[in-house]
């Protein structure tokens, strides 16, 4: 998609919605209103999408969102490499999800980047300030601890945390 079309179809309208709703508090009702207004700008967006204030979203046309997803305030979502957030996911405040990373060339970090898809599995929870790096799949039912940096994939239904993230324990599931 050319840059001009991308800007007028996705970037500008989403920014206007964010500006118009910035004065609203982060309550259940206002996050639903904001989510409903932003739904058309994503590649795909399920029902009951809720989103907080000051969320930065790059390439929403490459982001798919399932039903019952909540994205808290001040998050950064980069959809450049493709981002899929499955059903019943909660993303805590100030989380960062990136689908591209800079390339190291000729002894320095280049402005070029390499894009890789990210998937946030069904029923997962990203606690505040979590960072999900490009190419990672957060498995179904995973809890990512606050301030964790996830650089690789883990088994489903685990609690992970730390820098870099490691398994803390298996999630207890009830039937």
mmCIF file of C-alpha atoms in Angstrom:
data_model
loop_
_atom_site.group_PDB
_atom_site.id
_atom_site.type_symbol
_atom_site.label_atom_id
_atom_site.label_comp_id
_atom_site.label_asym_id
_atom_site.label_seq_id
_atom_site.Cartn_x
_atom_site.Cartn_y
_atom_site.Cartn_z
ATOM 1 C CA UNK A 1 0.000 0.000 0.000
ATOM 2 C CA UNK A 2 1.423 3.390 -0.895
ATOM 3 C CA UNK A 3 2.320 5.789 1.911
ATOM 4 C CA UNK A 4 -0.236 8.421 0.953
ATOM 5 C CA UNK A 5 -3.135 5.960 0.963
ATOM 6 C CA UNK A 6 -1.898 4.417 4.227
ATOM 7 C CA UNK A 7 -1.761 7.851 5.846
ATOM 8 C CA UNK A 8 -5.244 8.994 4.799
ATOM 9 C CA UNK A 9 -6.992 5.618 5.219
ATOM 10 C CA UNK A 10 -5.482 4.504 8.549
ATOM 11 C CA UNK A 11 -3.071 6.867 10.298
ATOM 12 C CA UNK A 12 -4.964 10.160 10.126
ATOM 13 C CA UNK A 13 -8.442 8.812 11.037
ATOM 14 C CA UNK A 14 -7.101 6.781 13.992
ATOM 15 C CA UNK A 15 -5.140 9.774 15.234
ATOM 16 C CA UNK A 16 -8.261 11.955 15.004
ATOM 17 C CA UNK A 17 -10.262 9.397 17.021
ATOM 18 C CA UNK A 18 -7.517 9.319 19.632
ATOM 19 C CA UNK A 19 -7.464 13.136 19.829
ATOM 20 C CA UNK A 20 -11.249 13.376 20.079
ATOM 21 C CA UNK A 21 -11.447 10.762 22.827
ATOM 22 C CA UNK A 22 -8.270 11.723 24.752
ATOM 23 C CA UNK A 23 -10.252 13.753 27.270
ATOM 24 C CA UNK A 24 -12.304 10.680 28.222
ATOM 25 C CA UNK A 25 -11.132 8.717 31.287
ATOM 26 C CA UNK A 26 -10.070 5.090 30.962
ATOM 27 C CA UNK A 27 -13.317 3.557 32.163
ATOM 28 C CA UNK A 28 -15.048 0.462 30.830
ATOM 29 C CA UNK A 29 -17.558 2.545 28.851
ATOM 30 C CA UNK A 30 -15.012 4.891 27.267
ATOM 31 C CA UNK A 31 -12.581 2.122 26.332
ATOM 32 C CA UNK A 32 -15.481 0.364 24.573
ATOM 33 C CA UNK A 33 -16.407 3.579 22.722
ATOM 34 C CA UNK A 34 -12.808 4.084 21.633
ATOM 35 C CA UNK A 35 -12.568 0.439 20.563
ATOM 36 C CA UNK A 36 -15.771 0.627 18.555
ATOM 37 C CA UNK A 37 -14.591 3.756 16.759
ATOM 38 C CA UNK A 38 -11.197 2.211 15.897
ATOM 39 C CA UNK A 39 -12.464 -1.210 14.732
ATOM 40 C CA UNK A 40 -12.743 -0.327 11.014
ATOM 41 C CA UNK A 41 -9.069 0.575 10.738
ATOM 42 C CA UNK A 42 -7.643 -2.842 11.624
ATOM 43 C CA UNK A 43 -7.135 -5.722 9.205
ATOM 44 C CA UNK A 44 -9.661 -7.622 11.310
ATOM 45 C CA UNK A 45 -11.241 -6.755 14.651
ATOM 46 C CA UNK A 46 -13.645 -8.861 16.720
ATOM 47 C CA UNK A 47 -16.436 -7.767 19.017
ATOM 48 C CA UNK A 48 -16.003 -6.128 22.420
ATOM 49 C CA UNK A 49 -12.652 -4.547 21.557
ATOM 50 C CA UNK A 50 -11.564 -2.061 24.234
ATOM 51 C CA UNK A 51 -8.614 0.317 24.055
ATOM 52 C CA UNK A 52 -7.176 2.905 26.427
ATOM 53 C CA UNK A 53 -5.821 6.369 25.720
ATOM 54 C CA UNK A 54 -2.531 7.268 24.064
ATOM 55 C CA UNK A 55 -1.953 3.900 22.414
ATOM 56 C CA UNK A 56 0.453 4.199 19.482
ATOM 57 C CA UNK A 57 -0.442 1.897 16.602
ATOM 58 C CA UNK A 58 1.760 1.474 13.536
ATOM 59 C CA UNK A 59 0.341 -0.325 10.500
ATOM 60 C CA UNK A 60 -3.143 -1.164 11.836
ATOM 61 C CA UNK A 61 -3.931 -2.582 8.389
ATOM 62 C CA UNK A 62 -1.636 -5.526 9.295
ATOM 63 C CA UNK A 63 -3.080 -6.117 12.797
ATOM 64 C CA UNK A 64 -5.809 -8.709 13.492
ATOM 65 C CA UNK A 65 -7.665 -8.574 16.794
ATOM 66 C CA UNK A 66 -10.015 -11.245 18.174
ATOM 67 C CA UNK A 67 -13.108 -10.931 20.372
ATOM 68 C CA UNK A 68 -12.895 -9.574 23.928
ATOM 69 C CA UNK A 69 -9.470 -7.952 23.626
ATOM 70 C CA UNK A 70 -8.416 -5.147 25.968
ATOM 71 C CA UNK A 71 -5.409 -2.924 25.299
ATOM 72 C CA UNK A 72 -4.600 -0.592 28.192
ATOM 73 C CA UNK A 73 -3.306 2.970 27.957
ATOM 74 C CA UNK A 74 0.049 4.035 26.537
ATOM 75 C CA UNK A 75 0.872 0.788 24.724
ATOM 76 C CA UNK A 76 2.897 0.621 21.517
ATOM 77 C CA UNK A 77 1.766 -1.812 18.811
ATOM 78 C CA UNK A 78 3.830 -2.227 15.658
ATOM 79 C CA UNK A 79 2.061 -4.233 12.964
ATOM 80 C CA UNK A 80 4.765 -3.969 10.276
ATOM 81 C CA UNK A 81 5.532 -7.705 10.247
ATOM 82 C CA UNK A 82 1.956 -8.763 10.994
ATOM 83 C CA UNK A 83 0.378 -8.919 14.437
ATOM 84 C CA UNK A 84 -2.385 -11.254 15.548
ATOM 85 C CA UNK A 85 -3.990 -10.828 18.964
ATOM 86 C CA UNK A 86 -6.359 -13.739 19.577
ATOM 87 C CA UNK A 87 -9.555 -13.868 21.676
ATOM 88 C CA UNK A 88 -9.748 -12.952 25.368
ATOM 89 C CA UNK A 89 -6.358 -11.229 25.595
ATOM 90 C CA UNK A 90 -5.495 -8.447 28.050
ATOM 91 C CA UNK A 91 -2.572 -6.160 27.336
ATOM 92 C CA UNK A 92 -1.536 -4.128 30.383
ATOM 93 C CA UNK A 93 -0.458 -0.491 30.460
ATOM 94 C CA UNK A 94 2.674 0.595 28.631
ATOM 95 C CA UNK A 95 3.331 -2.734 26.919
ATOM 96 C CA UNK A 96 5.382 -2.829 23.725
ATOM 97 C CA UNK A 97 4.691 -5.317 20.923
ATOM 98 C CA UNK A 98 7.088 -5.019 17.994
ATOM 99 C CA UNK A 99 7.068 -6.971 14.749
ATOM 100 C CA UNK A 100 10.297 -5.608 13.341
ATOM 101 C CA UNK A 101 13.839 -5.176 14.562
ATOM 102 C CA UNK A 102 16.866 -3.255 13.377
ATOM 103 C CA UNK A 103 19.596 -5.108 11.530
ATOM 104 C CA UNK A 104 23.238 -5.102 12.625
ATOM 105 C CA UNK A 105 25.434 -4.483 9.573
ATOM 106 C CA UNK A 106 29.071 -3.486 9.079
ATOM 107 C CA UNK A 107 29.697 -3.086 12.799
ATOM 108 C CA UNK A 108 26.731 -0.801 13.457
ATOM 109 C CA UNK A 109 22.975 -0.856 13.870
ATOM 110 C CA UNK A 110 21.416 -0.066 10.515
ATOM 111 C CA UNK A 111 18.223 1.884 9.934
ATOM 112 C CA UNK A 112 17.059 -1.100 7.883
ATOM 113 C CA UNK A 113 14.764 -3.485 9.697
ATOM 114 C CA UNK A 114 13.654 -7.097 9.487
ATOM 115 C CA UNK A 115 9.955 -7.810 10.033
ATOM 116 C CA UNK A 116 8.608 -10.981 11.686
ATOM 117 C CA UNK A 117 5.057 -11.880 12.676
ATOM 118 C CA UNK A 118 3.937 -11.841 16.330
ATOM 119 C CA UNK A 119 1.001 -13.827 17.722
ATOM 120 C CA UNK A 120 -0.515 -13.280 21.166
ATOM 121 C CA UNK A 121 -2.386 -16.501 21.970
ATOM 122 C CA UNK A 122 -5.936 -16.852 23.208
ATOM 123 C CA UNK A 123 -6.517 -16.075 26.876
ATOM 124 C CA UNK A 124 -3.081 -14.549 27.449
ATOM 125 C CA UNK A 125 -2.312 -11.645 29.732
ATOM 126 C CA UNK A 126 0.574 -9.235 29.265
ATOM 127 C CA UNK A 127 1.186 -7.396 32.542
ATOM 128 C CA UNK A 128 2.342 -3.773 32.526
ATOM 129 C CA UNK A 129 5.534 -2.784 30.724
ATOM 130 C CA UNK A 130 5.949 -6.218 29.061
ATOM 131 C CA UNK A 131 7.899 -6.234 25.801
ATOM 132 C CA UNK A 132 7.164 -8.793 23.072
ATOM 133 C CA UNK A 133 9.864 -8.955 20.393
ATOM 134 C CA UNK A 134 9.496 -9.668 16.679
ATOM 135 C CA UNK A 135 8.920 -13.286 15.670
ATOM 136 C CA UNK A 136 7.542 -14.377 19.061
ATOM 137 C CA UNK A 137 4.367 -16.387 19.616
ATOM 138 C CA UNK A 138 2.957 -15.973 23.112
ATOM 139 C CA UNK A 139 1.211 -19.323 23.566
ATOM 140 C CA UNK A 140 -2.401 -19.767 24.645
ATOM 141 C CA UNK A 141 -3.121 -19.033 28.306
ATOM 142 C CA UNK A 142 0.280 -17.497 29.017
ATOM 143 C CA UNK A 143 0.812 -14.827 31.658
ATOM 144 C CA UNK A 144 3.712 -12.498 30.921
ATOM 145 C CA UNK A 145 4.943 -10.795 34.091
ATOM 146 C CA UNK A 146 5.435 -7.067 34.518
ATOM 147 C CA UNK A 147 8.592 -5.689 32.885
ATOM 148 C CA UNK A 148 9.344 -9.007 31.132
ATOM 149 C CA UNK A 149 11.116 -9.029 27.777
ATOM 150 C CA UNK A 150 9.936 -11.981 25.678
ATOM 151 C CA UNK A 151 12.503 -12.996 23.056
ATOM 152 C CA UNK A 152 11.417 -16.580 22.319
ATOM 153 C CA UNK A 153 8.400 -18.909 22.376
ATOM 154 C CA UNK A 154 7.242 -20.823 25.470
ATOM 155 C CA UNK A 155 4.801 -23.664 26.148
ATOM 156 C CA UNK A 156 1.083 -22.846 26.611
ATOM 157 C CA UNK A 157 -0.362 -22.119 30.068
ATOM 158 C CA UNK A 158 2.846 -20.886 31.664
ATOM 159 C CA UNK A 159 3.774 -17.853 33.704
ATOM 160 C CA UNK A 160 6.876 -16.192 32.318
ATOM 161 C CA UNK A 161 8.873 -13.210 33.517
ATOM 162 C CA UNK A 162 12.263 -11.583 33.672
ATOM 163 C CA UNK A 163 14.775 -10.107 31.260
ATOM 164 C CA UNK A 164 15.000 -12.106 29.092
ATOM 165 C CA UNK A 165 11.807 -13.944 30.005
ATOM 166 C CA UNK A 166 11.990 -17.458 31.406
ATOM 167 C CA UNK A 167 9.402 -19.888 32.789
ATOM 168 C CA UNK A 168 8.432 -19.135 36.373
ATOM 169 C CA UNK A 169 5.871 -21.898 36.693
ATOM 170 C CA UNK A 170 3.031 -23.671 34.933
ATOM 171 C CA UNK A 171 -0.341 -21.944 34.989
ATOM 172 C CA UNK A 172 -2.933 -23.752 37.097
ATOM 173 C CA UNK A 173 -6.024 -24.411 35.026
ATOM 174 C CA UNK A 174 -9.440 -25.249 36.386
ATOM 175 C CA UNK A 175 -11.988 -27.282 34.494
#
